[in-house]
mmCIF file of N, CA and C in Angstrom:
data_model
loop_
_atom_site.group_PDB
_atom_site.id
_atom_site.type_symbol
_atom_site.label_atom_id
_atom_site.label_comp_id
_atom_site.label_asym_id
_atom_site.label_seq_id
_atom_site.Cartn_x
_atom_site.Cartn_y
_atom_site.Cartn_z
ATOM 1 N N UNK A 299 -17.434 -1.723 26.909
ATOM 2 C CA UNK A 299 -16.980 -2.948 27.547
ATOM 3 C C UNK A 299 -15.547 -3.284 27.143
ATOM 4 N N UNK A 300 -15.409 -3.439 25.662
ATOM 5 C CA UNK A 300 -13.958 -3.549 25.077
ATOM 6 C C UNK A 300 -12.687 -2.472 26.124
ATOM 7 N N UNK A 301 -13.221 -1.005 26.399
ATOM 8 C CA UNK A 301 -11.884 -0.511 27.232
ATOM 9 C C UNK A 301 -12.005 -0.940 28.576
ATOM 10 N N UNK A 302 -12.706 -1.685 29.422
ATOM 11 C CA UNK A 302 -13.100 -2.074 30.969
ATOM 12 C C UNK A 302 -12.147 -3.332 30.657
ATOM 13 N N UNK A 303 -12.243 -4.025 29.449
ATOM 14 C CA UNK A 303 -11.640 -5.389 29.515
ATOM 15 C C UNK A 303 -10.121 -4.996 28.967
ATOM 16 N N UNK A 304 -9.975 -3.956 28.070
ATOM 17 C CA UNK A 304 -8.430 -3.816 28.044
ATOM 18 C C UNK A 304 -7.826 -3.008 29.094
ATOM 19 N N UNK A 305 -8.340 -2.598 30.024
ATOM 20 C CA UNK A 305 -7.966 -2.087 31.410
ATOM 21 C C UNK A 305 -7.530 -3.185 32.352
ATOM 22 N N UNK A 306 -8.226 -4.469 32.123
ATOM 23 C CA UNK A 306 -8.042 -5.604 33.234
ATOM 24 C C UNK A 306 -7.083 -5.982 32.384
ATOM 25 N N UNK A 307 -7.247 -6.188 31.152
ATOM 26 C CA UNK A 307 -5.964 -6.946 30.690
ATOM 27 C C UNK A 307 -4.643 -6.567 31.202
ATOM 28 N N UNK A 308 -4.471 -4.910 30.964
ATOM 29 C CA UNK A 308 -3.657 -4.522 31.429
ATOM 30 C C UNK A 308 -3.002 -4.727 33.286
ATOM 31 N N UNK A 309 -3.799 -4.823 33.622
ATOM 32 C CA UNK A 309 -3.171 -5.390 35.344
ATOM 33 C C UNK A 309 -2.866 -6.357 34.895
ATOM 34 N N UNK A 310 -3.680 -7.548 34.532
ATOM 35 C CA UNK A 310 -3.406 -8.894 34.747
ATOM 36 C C UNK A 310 -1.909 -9.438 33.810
ATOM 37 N N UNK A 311 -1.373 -8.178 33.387
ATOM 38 C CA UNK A 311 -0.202 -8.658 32.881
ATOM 39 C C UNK A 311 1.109 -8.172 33.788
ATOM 40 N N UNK A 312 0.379 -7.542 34.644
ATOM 41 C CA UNK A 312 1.428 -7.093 35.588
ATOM 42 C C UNK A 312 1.501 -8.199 36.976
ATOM 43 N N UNK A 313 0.551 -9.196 36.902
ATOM 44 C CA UNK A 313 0.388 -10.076 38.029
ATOM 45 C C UNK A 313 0.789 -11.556 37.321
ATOM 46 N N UNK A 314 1.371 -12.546 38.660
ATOM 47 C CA UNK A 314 1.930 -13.835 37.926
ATOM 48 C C UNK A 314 0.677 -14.879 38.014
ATOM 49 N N UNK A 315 -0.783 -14.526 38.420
ATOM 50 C CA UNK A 315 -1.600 -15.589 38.783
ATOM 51 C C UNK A 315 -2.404 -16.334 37.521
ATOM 52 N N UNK A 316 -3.266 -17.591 37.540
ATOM 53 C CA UNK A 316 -3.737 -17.741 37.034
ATOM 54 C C UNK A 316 -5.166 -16.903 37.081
ATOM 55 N N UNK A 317 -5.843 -17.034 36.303
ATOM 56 C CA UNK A 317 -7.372 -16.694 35.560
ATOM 57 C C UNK A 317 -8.454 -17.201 35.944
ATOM 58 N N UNK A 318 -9.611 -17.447 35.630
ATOM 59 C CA UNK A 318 -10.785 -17.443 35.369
ATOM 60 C C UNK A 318 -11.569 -16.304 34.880
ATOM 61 N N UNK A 319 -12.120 -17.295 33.382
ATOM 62 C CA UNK A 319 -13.136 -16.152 32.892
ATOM 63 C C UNK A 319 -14.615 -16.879 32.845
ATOM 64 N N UNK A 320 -15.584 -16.171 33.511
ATOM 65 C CA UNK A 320 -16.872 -17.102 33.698
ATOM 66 C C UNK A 320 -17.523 -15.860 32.476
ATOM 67 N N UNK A 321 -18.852 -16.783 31.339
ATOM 68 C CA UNK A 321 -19.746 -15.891 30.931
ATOM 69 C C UNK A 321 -21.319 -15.800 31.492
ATOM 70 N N UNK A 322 -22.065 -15.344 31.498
ATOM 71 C CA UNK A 322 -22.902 -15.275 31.759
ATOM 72 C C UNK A 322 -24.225 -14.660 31.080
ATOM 73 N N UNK A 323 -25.566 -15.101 31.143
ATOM 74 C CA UNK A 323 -26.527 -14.655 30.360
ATOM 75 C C UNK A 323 -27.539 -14.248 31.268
ATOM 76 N N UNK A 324 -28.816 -13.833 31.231
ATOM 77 C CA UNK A 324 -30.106 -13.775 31.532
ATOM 78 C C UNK A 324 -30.812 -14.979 31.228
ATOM 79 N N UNK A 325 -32.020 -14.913 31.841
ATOM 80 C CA UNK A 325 -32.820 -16.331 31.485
ATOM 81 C C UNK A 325 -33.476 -16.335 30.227
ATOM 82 N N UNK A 326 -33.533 -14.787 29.447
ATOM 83 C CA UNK A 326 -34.263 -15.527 28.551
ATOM 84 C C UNK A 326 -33.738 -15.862 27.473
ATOM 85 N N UNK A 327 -34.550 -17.040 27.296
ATOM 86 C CA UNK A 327 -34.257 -17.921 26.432
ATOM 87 C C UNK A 327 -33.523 -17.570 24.951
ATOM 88 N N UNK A 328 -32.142 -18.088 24.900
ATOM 89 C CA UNK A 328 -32.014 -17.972 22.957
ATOM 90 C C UNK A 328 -31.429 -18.995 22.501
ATOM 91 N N UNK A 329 -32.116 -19.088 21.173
ATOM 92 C CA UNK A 329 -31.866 -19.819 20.318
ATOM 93 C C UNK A 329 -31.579 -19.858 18.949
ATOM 94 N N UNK A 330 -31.100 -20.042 18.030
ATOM 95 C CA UNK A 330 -30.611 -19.304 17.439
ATOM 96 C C UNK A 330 -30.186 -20.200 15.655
ATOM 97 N N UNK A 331 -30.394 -19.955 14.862
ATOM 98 C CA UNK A 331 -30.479 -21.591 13.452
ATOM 99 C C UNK A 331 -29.931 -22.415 13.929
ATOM 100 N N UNK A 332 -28.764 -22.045 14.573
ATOM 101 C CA UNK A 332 -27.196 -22.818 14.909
ATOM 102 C C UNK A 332 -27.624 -23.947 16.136
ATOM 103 N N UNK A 333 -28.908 -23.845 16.490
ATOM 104 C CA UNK A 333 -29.232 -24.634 18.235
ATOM 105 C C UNK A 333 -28.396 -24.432 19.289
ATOM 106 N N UNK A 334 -27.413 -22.986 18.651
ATOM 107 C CA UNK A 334 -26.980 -22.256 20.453
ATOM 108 C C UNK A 334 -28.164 -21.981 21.226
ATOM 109 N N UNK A 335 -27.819 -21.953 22.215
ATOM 110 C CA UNK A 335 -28.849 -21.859 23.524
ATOM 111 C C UNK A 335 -27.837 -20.868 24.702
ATOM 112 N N UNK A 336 -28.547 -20.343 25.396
ATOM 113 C CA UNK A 336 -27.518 -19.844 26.668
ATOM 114 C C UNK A 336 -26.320 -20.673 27.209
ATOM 115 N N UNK A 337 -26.131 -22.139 27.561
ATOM 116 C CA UNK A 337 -25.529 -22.343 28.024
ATOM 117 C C UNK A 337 -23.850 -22.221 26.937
ATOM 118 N N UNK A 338 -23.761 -22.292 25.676
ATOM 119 C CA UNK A 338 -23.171 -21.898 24.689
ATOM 120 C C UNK A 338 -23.285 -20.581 24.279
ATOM 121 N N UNK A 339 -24.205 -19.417 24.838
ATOM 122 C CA UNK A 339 -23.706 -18.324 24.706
ATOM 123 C C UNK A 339 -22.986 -17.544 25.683
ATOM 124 N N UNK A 340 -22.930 -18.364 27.083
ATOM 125 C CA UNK A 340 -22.011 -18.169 28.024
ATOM 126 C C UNK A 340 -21.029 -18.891 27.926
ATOM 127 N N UNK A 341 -20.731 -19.641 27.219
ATOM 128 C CA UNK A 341 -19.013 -19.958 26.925
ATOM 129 C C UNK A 341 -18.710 -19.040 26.126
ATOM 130 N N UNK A 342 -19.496 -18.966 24.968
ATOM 131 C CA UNK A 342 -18.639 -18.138 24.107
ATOM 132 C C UNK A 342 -18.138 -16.903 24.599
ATOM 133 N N UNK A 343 -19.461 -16.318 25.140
ATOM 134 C CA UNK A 343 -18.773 -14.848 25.823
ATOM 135 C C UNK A 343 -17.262 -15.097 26.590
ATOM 136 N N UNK A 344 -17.321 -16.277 27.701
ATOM 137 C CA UNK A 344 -16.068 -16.181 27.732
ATOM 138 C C UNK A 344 -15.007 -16.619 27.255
ATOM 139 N N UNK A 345 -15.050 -17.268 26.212
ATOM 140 C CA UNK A 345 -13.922 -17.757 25.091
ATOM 141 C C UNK A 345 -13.459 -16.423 24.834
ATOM 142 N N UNK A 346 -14.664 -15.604 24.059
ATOM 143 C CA UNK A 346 -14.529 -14.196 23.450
ATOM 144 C C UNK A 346 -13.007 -13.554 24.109
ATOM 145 N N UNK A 347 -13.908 -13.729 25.521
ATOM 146 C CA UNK A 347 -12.850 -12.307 26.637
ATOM 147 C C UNK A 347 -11.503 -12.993 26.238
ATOM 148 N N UNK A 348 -11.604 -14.407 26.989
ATOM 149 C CA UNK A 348 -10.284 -14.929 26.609
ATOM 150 C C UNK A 348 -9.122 -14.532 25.288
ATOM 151 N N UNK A 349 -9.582 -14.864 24.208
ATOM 152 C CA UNK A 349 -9.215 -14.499 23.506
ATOM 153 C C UNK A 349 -9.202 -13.170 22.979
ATOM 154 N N UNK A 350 -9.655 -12.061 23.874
ATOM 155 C CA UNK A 350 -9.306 -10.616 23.225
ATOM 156 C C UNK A 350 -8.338 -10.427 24.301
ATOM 157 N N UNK A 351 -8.330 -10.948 26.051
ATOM 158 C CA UNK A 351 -7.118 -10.709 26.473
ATOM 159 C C UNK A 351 -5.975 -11.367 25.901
ATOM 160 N N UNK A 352 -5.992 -12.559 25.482
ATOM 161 C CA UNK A 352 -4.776 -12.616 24.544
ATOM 162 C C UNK A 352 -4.134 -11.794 23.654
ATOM 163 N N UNK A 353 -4.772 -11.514 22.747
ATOM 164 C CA UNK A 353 -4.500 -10.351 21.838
ATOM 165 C C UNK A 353 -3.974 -9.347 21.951
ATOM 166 N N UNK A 354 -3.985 -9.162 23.708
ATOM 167 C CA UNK A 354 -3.664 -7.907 23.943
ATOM 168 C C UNK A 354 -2.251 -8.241 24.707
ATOM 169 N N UNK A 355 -2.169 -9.612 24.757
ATOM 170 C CA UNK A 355 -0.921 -10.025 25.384
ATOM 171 C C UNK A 355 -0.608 -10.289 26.869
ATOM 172 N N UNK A 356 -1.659 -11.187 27.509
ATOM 173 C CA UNK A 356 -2.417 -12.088 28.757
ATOM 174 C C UNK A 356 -2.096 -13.594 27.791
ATOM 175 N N UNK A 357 -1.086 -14.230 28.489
ATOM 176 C CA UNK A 357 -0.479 -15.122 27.491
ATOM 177 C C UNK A 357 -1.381 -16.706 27.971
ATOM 178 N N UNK A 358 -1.998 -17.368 27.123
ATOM 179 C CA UNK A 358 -2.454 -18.374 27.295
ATOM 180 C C UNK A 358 -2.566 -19.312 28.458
ATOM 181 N N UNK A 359 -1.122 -19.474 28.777
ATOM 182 C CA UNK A 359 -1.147 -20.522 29.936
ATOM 183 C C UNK A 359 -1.830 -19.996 31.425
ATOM 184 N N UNK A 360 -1.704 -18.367 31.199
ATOM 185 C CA UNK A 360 -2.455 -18.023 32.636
ATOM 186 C C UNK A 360 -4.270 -18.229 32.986
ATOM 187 N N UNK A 361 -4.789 -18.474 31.513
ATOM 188 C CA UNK A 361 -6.262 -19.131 31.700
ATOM 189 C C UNK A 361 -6.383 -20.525 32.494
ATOM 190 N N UNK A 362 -6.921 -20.687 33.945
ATOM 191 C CA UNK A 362 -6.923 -22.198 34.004
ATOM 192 C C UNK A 362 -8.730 -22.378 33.747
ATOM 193 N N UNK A 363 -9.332 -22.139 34.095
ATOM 194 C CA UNK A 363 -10.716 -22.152 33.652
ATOM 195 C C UNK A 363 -11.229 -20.909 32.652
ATOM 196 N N UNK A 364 -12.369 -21.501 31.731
ATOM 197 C CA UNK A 364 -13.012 -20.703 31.012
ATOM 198 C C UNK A 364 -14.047 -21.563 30.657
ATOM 199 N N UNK A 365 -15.298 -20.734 31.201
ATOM 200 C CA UNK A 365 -16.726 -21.325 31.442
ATOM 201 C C UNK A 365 -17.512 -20.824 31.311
ATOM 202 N N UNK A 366 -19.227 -21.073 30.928
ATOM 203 C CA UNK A 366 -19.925 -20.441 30.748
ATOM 204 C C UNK A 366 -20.911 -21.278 31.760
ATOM 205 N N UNK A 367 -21.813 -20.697 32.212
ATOM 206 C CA UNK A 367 -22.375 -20.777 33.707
ATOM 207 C C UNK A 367 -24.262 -20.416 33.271
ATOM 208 N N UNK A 368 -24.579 -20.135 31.768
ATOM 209 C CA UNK A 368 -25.479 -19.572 31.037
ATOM 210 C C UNK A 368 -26.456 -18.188 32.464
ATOM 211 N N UNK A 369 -27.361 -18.543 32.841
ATOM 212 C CA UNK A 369 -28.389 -17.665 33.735
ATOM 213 C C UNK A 369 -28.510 -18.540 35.544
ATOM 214 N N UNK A 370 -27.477 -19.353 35.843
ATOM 215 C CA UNK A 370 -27.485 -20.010 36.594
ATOM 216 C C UNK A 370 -26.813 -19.124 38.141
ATOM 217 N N UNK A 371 -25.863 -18.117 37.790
ATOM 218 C CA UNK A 371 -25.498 -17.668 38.624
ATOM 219 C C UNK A 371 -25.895 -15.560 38.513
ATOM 220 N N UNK A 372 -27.509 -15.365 38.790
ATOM 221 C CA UNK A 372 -27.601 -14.386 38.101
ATOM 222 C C UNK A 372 -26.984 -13.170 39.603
ATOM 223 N N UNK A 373 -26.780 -11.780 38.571
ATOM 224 C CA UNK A 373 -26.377 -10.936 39.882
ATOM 225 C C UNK A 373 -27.559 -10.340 40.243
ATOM 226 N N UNK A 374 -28.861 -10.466 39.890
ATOM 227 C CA UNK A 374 -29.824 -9.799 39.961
ATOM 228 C C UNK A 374 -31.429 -11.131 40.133
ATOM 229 N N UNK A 375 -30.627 -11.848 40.983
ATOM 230 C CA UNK A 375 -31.897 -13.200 41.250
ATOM 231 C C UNK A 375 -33.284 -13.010 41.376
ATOM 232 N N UNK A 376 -33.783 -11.412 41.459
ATOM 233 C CA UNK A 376 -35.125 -11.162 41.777
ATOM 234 C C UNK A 376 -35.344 -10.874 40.535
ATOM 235 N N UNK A 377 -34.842 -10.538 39.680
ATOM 236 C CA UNK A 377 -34.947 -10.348 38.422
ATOM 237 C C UNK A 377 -34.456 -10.779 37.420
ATOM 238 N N UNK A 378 -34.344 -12.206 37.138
ATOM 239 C CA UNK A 378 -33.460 -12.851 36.249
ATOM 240 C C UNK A 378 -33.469 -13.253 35.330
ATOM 241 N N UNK A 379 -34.447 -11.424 34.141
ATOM 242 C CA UNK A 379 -34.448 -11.621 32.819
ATOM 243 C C UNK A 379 -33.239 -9.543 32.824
ATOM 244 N N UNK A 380 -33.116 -9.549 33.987
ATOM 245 C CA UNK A 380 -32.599 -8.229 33.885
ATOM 246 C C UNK A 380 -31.371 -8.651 33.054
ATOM 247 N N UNK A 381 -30.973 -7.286 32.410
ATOM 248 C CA UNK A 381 -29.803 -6.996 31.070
ATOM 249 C C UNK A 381 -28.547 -7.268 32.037
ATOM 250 N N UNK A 382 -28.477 -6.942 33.200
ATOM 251 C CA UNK A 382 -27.554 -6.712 34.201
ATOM 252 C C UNK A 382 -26.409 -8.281 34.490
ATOM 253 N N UNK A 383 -27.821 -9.629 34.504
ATOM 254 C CA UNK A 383 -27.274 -10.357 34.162
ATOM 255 C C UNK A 383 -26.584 -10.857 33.341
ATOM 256 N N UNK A 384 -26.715 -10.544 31.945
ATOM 257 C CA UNK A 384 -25.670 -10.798 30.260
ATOM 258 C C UNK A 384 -24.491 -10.132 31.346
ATOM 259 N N UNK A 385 -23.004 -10.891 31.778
ATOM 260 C CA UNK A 385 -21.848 -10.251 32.186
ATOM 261 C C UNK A 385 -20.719 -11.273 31.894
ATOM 262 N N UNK A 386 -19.792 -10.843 31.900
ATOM 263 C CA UNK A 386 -18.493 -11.801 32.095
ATOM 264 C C UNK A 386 -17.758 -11.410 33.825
ATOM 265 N N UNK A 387 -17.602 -12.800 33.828
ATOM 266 C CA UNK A 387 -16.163 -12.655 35.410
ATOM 267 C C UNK A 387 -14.910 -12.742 35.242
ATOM 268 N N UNK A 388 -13.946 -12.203 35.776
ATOM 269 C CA UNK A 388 -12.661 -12.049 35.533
ATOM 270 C C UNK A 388 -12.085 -12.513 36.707
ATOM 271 N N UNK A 389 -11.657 -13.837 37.410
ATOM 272 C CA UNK A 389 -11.598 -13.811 38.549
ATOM 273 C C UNK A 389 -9.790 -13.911 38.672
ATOM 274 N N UNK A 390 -9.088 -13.731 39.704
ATOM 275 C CA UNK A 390 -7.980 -13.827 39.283
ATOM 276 C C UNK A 390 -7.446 -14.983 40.779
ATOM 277 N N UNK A 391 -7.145 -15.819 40.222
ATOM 278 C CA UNK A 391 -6.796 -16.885 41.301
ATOM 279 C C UNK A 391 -5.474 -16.746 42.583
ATOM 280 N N UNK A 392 -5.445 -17.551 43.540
ATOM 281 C CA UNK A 392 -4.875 -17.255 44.553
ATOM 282 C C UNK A 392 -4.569 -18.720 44.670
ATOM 283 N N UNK A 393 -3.276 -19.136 45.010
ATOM 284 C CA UNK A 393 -3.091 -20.774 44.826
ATOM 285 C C UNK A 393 -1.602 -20.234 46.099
ATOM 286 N N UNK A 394 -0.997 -21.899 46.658
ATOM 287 C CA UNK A 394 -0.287 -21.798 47.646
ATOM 288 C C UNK A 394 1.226 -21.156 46.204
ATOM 289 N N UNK A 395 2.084 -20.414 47.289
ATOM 290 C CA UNK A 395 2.998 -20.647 46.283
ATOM 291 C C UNK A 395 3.078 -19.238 45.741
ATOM 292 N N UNK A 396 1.850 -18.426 45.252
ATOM 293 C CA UNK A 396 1.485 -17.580 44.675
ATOM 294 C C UNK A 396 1.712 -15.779 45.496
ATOM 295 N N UNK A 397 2.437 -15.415 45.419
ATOM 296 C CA UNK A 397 1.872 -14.475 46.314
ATOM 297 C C UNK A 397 0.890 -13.399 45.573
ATOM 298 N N UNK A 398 -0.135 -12.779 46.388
ATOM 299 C CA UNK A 398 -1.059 -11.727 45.709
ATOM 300 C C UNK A 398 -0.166 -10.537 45.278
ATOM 301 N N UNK A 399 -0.754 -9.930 44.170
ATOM 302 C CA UNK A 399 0.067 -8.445 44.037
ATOM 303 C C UNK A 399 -0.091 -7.514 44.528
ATOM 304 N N UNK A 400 0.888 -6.478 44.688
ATOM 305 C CA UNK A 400 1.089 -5.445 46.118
ATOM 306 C C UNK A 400 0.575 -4.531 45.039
#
């Protein structure tokens, strides 16, 4: 996963748009000493991304959202304890003003 996400990093430093990083879980349930629950283990996942594309030099201000969405938006709705669901989104925004990259 770490080289899929330093692969995107890498475009997204070649583009002027803003971000979105959504996380995402499965339904089942976790919990954990701490009283994380999914909806806090889908932020974190995408805090995580966030902050490893930083690192890699995806400079702060291009994040405008970073959210965690927990098992609410699964890719696999007939099955929504499948592994498939645990994912992150990388969405890359389109605003007036902006042009897309060629």
């Amino acid at each position: 996963a770490v080289a899929l996400i330093e692969k995107v990093g890498e475009s997204l430093k070649g583009i002027p748009n803003e971000i979105a990083v959504r996380g995402h879980t499965d339904s089942l349930q976790f919990k954990n000493s701490a009283g994380n629950n999914n909806w806090s283990l889908s932020a974190n996942r995408a805090d995580s991304t966030r902050q490893y594309l930083n690192s890699i030099g995806v400079d702060n201000s291009r994040f405008s959202r970073i959210e965690g969405v927990a098992d609410s938006q699964p890719v696999n709705p007939e099955n929504p304890a499948d592994p498939r669901n645990r994912r992150i989104s990388i969405t890359v925004l389109y605003r007036d003003g902006t042009r897309p990259a060629k």
